[in-house]
PDB file of C-alpha atoms in Angstrom:
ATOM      1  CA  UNK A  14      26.613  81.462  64.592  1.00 35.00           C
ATOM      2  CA  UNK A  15      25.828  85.262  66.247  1.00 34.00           C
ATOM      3  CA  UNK A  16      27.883  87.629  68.124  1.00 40.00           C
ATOM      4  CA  UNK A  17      27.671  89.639  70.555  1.00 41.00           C
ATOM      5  CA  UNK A  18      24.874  92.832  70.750  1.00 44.00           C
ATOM      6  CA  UNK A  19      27.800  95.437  70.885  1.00 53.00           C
ATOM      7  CA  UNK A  20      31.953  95.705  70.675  1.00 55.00           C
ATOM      8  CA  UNK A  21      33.440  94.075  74.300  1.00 60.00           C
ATOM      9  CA  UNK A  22      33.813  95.887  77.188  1.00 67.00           C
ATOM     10  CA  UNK A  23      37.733  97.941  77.568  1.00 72.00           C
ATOM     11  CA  UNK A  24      38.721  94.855  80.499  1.00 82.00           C
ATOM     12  CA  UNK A  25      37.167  91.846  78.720  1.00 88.00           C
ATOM     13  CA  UNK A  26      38.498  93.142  75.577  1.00 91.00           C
ATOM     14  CA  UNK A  27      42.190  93.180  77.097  1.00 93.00           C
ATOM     15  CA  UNK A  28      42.057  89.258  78.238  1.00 93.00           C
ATOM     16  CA  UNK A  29      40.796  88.391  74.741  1.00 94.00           C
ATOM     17  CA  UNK A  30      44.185  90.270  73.281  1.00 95.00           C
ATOM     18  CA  UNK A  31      46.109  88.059  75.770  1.00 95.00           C
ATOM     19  CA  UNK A  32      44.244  85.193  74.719  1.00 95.00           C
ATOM     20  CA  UNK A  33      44.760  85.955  71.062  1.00 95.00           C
ATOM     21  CA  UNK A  34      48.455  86.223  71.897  1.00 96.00           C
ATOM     22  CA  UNK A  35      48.805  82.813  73.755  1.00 95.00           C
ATOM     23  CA  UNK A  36      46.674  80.747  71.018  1.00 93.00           C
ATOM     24  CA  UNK A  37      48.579  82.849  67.487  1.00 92.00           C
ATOM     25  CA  UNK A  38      52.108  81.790  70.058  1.00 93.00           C
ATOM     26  CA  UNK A  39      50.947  77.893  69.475  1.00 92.00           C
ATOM     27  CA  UNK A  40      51.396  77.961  65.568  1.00 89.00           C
ATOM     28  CA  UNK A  41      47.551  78.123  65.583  1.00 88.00           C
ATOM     29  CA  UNK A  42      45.262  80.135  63.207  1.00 88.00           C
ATOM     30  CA  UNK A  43      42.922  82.132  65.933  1.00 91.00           C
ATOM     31  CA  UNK A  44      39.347  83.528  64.775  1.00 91.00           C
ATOM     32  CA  UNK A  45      36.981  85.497  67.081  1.00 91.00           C
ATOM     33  CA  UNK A  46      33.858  86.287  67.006  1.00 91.00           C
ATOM     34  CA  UNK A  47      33.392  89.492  69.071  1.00 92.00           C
ATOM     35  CA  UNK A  48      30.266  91.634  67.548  1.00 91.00           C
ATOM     36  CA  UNK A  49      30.701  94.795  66.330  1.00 93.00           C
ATOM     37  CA  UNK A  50      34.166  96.096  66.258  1.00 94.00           C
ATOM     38  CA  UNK A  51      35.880  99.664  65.727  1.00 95.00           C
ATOM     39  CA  UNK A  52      38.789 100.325  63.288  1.00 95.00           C
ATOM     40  CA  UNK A  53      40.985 100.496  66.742  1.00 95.00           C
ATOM     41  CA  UNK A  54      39.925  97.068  68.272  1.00 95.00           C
ATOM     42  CA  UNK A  55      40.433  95.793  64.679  1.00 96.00           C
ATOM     43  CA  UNK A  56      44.182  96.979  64.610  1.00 96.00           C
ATOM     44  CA  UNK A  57      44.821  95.829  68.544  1.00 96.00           C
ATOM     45  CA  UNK A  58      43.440  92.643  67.322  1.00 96.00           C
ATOM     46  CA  UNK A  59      45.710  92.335  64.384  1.00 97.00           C
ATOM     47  CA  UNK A  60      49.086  93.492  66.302  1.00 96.00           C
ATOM     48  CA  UNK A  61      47.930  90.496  68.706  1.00 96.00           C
ATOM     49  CA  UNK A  62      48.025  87.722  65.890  1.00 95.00           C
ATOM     50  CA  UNK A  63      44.873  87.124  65.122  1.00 95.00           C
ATOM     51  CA  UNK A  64      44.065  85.485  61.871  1.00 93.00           C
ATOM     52  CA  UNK A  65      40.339  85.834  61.006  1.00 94.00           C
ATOM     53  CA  UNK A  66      37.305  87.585  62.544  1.00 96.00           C
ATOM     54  CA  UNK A  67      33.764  86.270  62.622  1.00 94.00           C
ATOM     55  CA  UNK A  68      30.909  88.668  61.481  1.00 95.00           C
ATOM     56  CA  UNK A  69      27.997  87.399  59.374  1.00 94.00           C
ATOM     57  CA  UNK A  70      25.406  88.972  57.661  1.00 96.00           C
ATOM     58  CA  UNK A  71      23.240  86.109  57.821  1.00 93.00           C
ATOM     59  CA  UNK A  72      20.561  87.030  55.509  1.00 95.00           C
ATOM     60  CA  UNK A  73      19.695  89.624  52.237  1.00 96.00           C
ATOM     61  CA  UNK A  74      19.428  93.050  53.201  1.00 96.00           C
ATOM     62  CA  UNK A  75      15.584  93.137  52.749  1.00 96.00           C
ATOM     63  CA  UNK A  76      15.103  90.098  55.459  1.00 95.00           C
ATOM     64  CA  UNK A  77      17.470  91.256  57.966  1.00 94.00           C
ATOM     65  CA  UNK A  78      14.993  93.850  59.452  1.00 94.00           C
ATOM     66  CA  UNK A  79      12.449  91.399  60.229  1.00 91.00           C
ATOM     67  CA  UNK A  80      14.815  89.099  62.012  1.00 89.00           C
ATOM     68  CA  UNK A  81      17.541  91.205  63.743  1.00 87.00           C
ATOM     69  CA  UNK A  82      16.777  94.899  65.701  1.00 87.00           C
ATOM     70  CA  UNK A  83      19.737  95.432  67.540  1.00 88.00           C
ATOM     71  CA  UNK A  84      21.855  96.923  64.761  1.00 90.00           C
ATOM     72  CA  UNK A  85      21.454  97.585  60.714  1.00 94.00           C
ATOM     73  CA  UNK A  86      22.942  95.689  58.093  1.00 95.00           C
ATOM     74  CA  UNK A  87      25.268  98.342  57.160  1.00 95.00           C
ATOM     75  CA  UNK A  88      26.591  98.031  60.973  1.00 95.00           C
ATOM     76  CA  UNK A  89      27.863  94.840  60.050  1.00 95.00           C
ATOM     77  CA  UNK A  90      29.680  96.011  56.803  1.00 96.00           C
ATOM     78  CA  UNK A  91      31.312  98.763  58.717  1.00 96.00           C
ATOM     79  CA  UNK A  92      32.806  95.742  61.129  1.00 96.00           C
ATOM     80  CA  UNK A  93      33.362  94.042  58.083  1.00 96.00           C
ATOM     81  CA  UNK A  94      35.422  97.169  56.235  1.00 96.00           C
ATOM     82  CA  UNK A  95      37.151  97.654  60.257  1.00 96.00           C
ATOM     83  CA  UNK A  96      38.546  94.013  60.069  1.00 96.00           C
ATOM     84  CA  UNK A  97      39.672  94.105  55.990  1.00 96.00           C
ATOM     85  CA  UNK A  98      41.351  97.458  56.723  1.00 95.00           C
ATOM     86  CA  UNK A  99      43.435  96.106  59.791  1.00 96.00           C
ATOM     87  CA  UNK A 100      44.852  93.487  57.381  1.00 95.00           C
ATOM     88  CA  UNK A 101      42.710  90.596  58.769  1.00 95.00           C
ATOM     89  CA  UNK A 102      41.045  87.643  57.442  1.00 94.00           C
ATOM     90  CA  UNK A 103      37.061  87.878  56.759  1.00 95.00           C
ATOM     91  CA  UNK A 104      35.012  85.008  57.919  1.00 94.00           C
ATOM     92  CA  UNK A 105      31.636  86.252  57.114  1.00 96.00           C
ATOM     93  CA  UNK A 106      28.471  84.288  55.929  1.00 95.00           C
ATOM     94  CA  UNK A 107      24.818  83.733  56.811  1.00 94.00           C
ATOM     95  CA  UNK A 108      22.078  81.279  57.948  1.00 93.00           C
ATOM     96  CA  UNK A 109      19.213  79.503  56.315  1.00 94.00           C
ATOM     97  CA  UNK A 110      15.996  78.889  57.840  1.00 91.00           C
ATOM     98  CA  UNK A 111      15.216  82.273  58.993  1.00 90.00           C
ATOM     99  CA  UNK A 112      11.693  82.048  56.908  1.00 89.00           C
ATOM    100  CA  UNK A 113      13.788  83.753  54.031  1.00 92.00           C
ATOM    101  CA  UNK A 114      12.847  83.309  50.261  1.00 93.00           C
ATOM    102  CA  UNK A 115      15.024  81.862  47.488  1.00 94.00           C
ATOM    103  CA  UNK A 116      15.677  85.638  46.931  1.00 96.00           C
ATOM    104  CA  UNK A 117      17.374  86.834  50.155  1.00 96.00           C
ATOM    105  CA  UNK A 118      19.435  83.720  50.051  1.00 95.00           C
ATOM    106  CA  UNK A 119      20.678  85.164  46.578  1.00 96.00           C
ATOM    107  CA  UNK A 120      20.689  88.349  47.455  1.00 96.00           C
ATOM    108  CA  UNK A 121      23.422  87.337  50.719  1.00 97.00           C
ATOM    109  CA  UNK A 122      25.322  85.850  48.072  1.00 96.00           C
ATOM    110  CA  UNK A 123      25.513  88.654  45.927  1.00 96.00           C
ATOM    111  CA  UNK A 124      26.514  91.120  49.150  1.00 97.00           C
ATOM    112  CA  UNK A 125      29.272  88.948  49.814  1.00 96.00           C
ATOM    113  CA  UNK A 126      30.707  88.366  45.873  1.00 95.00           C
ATOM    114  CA  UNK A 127      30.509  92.194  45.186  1.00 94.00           C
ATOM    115  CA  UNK A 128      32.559  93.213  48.354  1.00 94.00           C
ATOM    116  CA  UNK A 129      35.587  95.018  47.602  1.00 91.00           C
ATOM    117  CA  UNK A 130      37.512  91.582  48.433  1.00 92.00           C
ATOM    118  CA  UNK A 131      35.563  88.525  48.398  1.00 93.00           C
ATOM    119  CA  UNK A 132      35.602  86.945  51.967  1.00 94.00           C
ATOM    120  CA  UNK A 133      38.430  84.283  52.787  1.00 92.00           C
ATOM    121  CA  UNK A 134      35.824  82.370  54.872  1.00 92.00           C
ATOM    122  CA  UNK A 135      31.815  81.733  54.018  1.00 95.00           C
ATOM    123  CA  UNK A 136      30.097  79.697  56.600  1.00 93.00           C
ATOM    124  CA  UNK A 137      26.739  78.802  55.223  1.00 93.00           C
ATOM    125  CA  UNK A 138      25.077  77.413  58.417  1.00 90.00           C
ATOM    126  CA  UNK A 139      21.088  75.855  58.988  1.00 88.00           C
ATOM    127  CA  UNK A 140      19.257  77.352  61.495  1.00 87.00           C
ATOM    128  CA  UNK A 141      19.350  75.678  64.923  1.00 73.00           C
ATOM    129  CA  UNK A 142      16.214  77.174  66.732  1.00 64.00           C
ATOM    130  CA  UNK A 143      17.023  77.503  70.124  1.00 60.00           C
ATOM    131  CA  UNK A 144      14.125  77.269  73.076  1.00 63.00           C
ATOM    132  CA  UNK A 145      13.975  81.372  74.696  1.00 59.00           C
ATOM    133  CA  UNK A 146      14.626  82.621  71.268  1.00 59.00           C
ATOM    134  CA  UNK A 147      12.091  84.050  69.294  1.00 56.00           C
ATOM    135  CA  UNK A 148      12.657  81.382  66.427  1.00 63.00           C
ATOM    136  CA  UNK A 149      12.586  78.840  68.378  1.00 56.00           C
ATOM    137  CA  UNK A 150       9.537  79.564  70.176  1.00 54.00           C
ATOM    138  CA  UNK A 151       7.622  81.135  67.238  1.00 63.00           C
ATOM    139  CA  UNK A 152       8.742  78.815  64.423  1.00 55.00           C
ATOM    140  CA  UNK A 153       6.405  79.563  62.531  1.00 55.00           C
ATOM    141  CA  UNK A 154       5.496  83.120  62.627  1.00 49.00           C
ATOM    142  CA  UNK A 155       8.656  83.661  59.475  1.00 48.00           C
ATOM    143  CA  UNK A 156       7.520  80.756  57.619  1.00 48.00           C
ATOM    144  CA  UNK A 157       9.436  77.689  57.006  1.00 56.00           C
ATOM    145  CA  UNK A 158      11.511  78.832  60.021  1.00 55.00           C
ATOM    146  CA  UNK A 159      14.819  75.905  60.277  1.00 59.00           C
ATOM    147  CA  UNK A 160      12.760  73.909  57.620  1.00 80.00           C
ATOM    148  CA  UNK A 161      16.253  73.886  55.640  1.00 86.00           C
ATOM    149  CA  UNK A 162      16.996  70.357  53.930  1.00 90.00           C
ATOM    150  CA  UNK A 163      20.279  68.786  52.652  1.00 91.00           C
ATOM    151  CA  UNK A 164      19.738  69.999  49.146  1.00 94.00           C
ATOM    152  CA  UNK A 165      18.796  73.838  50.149  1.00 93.00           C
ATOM    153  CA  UNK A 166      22.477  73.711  51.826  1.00 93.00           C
ATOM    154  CA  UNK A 167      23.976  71.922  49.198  1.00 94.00           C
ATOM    155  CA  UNK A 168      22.396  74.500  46.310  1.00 95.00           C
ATOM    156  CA  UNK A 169      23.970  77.700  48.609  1.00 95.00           C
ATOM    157  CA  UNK A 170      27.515  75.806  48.586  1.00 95.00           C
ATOM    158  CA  UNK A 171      27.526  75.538  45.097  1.00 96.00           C
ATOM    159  CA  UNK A 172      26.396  79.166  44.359  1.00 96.00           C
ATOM    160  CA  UNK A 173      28.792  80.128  47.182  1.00 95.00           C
ATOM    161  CA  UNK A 174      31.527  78.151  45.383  1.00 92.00           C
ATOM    162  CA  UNK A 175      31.073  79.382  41.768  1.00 92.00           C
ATOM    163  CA  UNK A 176      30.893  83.237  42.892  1.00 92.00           C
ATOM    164  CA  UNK A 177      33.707  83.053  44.906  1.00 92.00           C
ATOM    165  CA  UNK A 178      36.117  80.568  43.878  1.00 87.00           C
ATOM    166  CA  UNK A 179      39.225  81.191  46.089  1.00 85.00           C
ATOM    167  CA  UNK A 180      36.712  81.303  49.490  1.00 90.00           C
ATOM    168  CA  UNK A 181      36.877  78.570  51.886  1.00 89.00           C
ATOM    169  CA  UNK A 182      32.857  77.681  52.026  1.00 92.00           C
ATOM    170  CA  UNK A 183      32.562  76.416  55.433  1.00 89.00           C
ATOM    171  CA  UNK A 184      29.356  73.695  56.311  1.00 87.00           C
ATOM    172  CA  UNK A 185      28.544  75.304  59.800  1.00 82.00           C
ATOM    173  CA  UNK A 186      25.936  74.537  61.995  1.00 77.00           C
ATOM    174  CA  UNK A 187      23.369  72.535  61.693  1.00 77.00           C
ATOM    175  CA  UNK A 188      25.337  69.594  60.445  1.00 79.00           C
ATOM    176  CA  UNK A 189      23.910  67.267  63.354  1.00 79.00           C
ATOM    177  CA  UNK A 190      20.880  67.366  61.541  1.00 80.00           C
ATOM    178  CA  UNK A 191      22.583  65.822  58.409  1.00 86.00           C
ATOM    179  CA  UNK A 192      23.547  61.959  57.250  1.00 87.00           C
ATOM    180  CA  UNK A 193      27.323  61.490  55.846  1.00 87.00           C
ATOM    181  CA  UNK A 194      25.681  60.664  52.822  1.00 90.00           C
ATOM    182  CA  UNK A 195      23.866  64.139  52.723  1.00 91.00           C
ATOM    183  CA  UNK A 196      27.394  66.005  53.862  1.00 89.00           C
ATOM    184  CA  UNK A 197      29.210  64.580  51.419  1.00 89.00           C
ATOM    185  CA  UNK A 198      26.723  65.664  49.051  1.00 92.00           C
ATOM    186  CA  UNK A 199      27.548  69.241  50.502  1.00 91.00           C
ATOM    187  CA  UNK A 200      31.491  68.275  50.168  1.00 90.00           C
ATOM    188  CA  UNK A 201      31.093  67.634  46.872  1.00 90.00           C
ATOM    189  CA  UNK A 202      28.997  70.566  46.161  1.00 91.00           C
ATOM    190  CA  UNK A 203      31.874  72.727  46.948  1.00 89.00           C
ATOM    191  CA  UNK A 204      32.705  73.145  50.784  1.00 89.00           C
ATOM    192  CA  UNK A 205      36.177  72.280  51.865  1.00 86.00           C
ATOM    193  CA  UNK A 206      35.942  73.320  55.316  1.00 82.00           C
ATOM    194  CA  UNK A 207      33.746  72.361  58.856  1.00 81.00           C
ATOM    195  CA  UNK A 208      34.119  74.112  62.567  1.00 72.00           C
ATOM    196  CA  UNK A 209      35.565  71.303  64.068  1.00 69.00           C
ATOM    197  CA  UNK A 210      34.349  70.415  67.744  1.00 63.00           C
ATOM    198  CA  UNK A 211      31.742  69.278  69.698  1.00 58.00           C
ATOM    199  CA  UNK A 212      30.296  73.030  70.440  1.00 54.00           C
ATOM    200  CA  UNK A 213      29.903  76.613  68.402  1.00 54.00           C
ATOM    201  CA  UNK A 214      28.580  79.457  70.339  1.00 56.00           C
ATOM    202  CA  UNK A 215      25.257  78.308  70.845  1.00 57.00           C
ATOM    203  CA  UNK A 216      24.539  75.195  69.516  1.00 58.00           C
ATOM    204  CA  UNK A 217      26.006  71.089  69.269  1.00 60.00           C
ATOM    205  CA  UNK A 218      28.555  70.421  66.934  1.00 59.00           C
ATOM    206  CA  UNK A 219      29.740  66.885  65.933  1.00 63.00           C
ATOM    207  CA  UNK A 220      32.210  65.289  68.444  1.00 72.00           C
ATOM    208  CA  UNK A 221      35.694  65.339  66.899  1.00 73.00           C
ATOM    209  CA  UNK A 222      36.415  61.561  66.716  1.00 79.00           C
ATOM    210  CA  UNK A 223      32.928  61.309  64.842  1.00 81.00           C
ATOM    211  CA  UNK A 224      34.401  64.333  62.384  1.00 78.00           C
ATOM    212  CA  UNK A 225      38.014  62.435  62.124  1.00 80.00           C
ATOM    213  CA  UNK A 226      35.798  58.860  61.229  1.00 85.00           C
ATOM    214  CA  UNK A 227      33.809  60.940  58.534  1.00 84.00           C
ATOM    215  CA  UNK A 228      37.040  62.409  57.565  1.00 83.00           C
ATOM    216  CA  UNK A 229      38.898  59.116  56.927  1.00 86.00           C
ATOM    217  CA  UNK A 230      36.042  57.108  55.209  1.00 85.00           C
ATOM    218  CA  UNK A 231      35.578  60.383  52.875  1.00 82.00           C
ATOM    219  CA  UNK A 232      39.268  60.215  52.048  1.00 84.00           C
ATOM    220  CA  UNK A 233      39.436  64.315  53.256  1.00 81.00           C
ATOM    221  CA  UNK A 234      42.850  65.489  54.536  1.00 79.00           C
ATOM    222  CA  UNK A 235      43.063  68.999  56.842  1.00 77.00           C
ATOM    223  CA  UNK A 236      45.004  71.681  55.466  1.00 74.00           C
ATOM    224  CA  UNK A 237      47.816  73.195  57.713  1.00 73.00           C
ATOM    225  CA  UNK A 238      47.356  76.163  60.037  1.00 71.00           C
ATOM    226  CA  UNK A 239      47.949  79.235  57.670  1.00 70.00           C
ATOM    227  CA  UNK A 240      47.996  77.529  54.711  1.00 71.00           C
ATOM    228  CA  UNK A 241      45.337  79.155  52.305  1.00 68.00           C
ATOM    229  CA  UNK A 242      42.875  77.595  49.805  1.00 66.00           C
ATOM    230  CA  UNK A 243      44.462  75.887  46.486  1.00 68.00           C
ATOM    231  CA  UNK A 244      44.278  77.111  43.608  1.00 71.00           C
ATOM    232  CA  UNK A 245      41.779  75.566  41.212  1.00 71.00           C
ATOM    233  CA  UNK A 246      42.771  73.828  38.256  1.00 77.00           C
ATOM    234  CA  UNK A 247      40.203  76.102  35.896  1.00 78.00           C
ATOM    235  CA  UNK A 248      42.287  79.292  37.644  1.00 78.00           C
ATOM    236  CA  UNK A 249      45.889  77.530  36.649  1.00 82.00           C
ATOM    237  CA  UNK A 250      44.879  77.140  33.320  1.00 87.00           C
ATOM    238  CA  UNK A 251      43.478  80.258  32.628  1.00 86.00           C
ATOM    239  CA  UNK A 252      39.701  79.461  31.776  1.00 84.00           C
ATOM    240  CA  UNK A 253      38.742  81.449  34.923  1.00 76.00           C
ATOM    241  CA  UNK A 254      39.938  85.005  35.812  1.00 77.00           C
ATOM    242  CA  UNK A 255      38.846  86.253  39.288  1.00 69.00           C
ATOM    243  CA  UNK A 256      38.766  90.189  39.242  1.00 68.00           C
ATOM    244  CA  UNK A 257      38.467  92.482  42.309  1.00 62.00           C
ATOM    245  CA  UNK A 258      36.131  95.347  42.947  1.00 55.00           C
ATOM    246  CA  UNK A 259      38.564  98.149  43.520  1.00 52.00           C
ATOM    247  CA  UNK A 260      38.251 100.421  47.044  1.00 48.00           C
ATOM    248  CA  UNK A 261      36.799 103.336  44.815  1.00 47.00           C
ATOM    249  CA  UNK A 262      33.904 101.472  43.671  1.00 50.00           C
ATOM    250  CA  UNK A 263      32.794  99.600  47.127  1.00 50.00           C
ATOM    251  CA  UNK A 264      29.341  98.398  47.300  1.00 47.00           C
ATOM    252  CA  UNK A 265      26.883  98.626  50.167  1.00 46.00           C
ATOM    253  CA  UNK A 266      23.718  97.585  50.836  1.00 42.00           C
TER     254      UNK A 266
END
């Protein structure tokens, strides 16, 4: 998924408080995706109820420049630090396909596990090229632009998993392009969560009855809303110890 260029506009920024408000008053978890976002919005955002916020990095800090202009990487950690300070969930994770190397896909990976709190929320998502974007009509000036296959994914969800234990590694977009055999491969390498519904921002998503079928022949039951991740049976026991970077020591790209 992307975001928008810049933070919303004072008036649009108002109705998506209100809308925050009505969705949080359902019993429902609410995640936005806004762009870039101010300590202020952050804390309006949080006093409204909402759970998680949306902000990815999408690729190492050494590819980002030749795929995004419009704002730095160290833009998005600032959103990123905005959000964690306000006392909000971080959904934050990146794309493959963008003609990136084995290394930047690493190198997101190792942004993300060496932030002062690990992200609650990873979405590792396959490029969808889109026609009127640059990717998707220049696929090939970056490479093996959206050239991502089912074990690429499922080798990122695993690394995700193991660096981050306690995140909820979401399989994002892109998963049209996968079988059930091949998501279950990526179930199995360590996501436990989809975006459920038959559109993201830009791009098709599965329809939901197809998502509950998949569900019910894979055996997978949804969590409740505000219920976090359990805890694995390697943490219960001991044989893994998850530390924290403390605030003094943050780490930037």
């Amino acid at each position: 998924p992307s975001s928008l260029h810049a933070a919303p506009k004072k008036n649009a920024f108002n109705h998506i408080l209100e809308m925050v408000r009505g969705v949080n008053g359902m019993g429902l978890e609410v995640c936005c995706t806004l762009g870039m976002l101010n300590a202020e919005q952050a804390k309006q955002l949080k006093e409204a109820g909402l759970t998680a916020y949306n902000h990815n990095l999408d690729t190492s800090p050494e590819h980002y420049p030749k795929v995004i202009t419009t704002r730095s990487y160290e833009d998005r950690l600032q959103t990123i630090a905005n959000v964690r300070d306000a006392g909000i969930s971080v959904c934050c994770g990146g794309i493959l396909g963008l003609g990136e190397k084995e290394t930047d896909r690493v190198g997101l990976l190792h942004v993300l596990a060496t932030l002062p709190d690990h992200p609650e929320s990873v979405p590792i998502n396959a490029l969808v090229a889109v026609e009127g974007t640059p990717l998707g009509d220049n696929p090939n000036e970056e490479g093996d632009i959206g050239n991502v296959s089912a074990f690429d994914m499922a080798r990122m969800i695993a690394t995700a998993r193991i660096v981050m234990p306690r995140t909820m590694v979401r399989l994002s977009a892109g998963r049209l392009s996968f079988s059930d055999a091949e998501q279950y491969m990526m179930f199995s390498a360590g996501a436990n969560s989809i975006f459920n519904g038959d559109k993201l921002l830009t791009t098709d998503n599965p329809e939901f009855d197809e998502d509950t079928r998949l569900f019910e022949k894979l055996g997978f039951v949804g969590k409740p809303a505000h219920a976090g991740p359990m805890v694995a049976p390697a943490e219960t026991l001991g044989e893994v110890v998850i530390t924290k970077v403390s605030r003094s020591e943050k780490q930037y790209a």
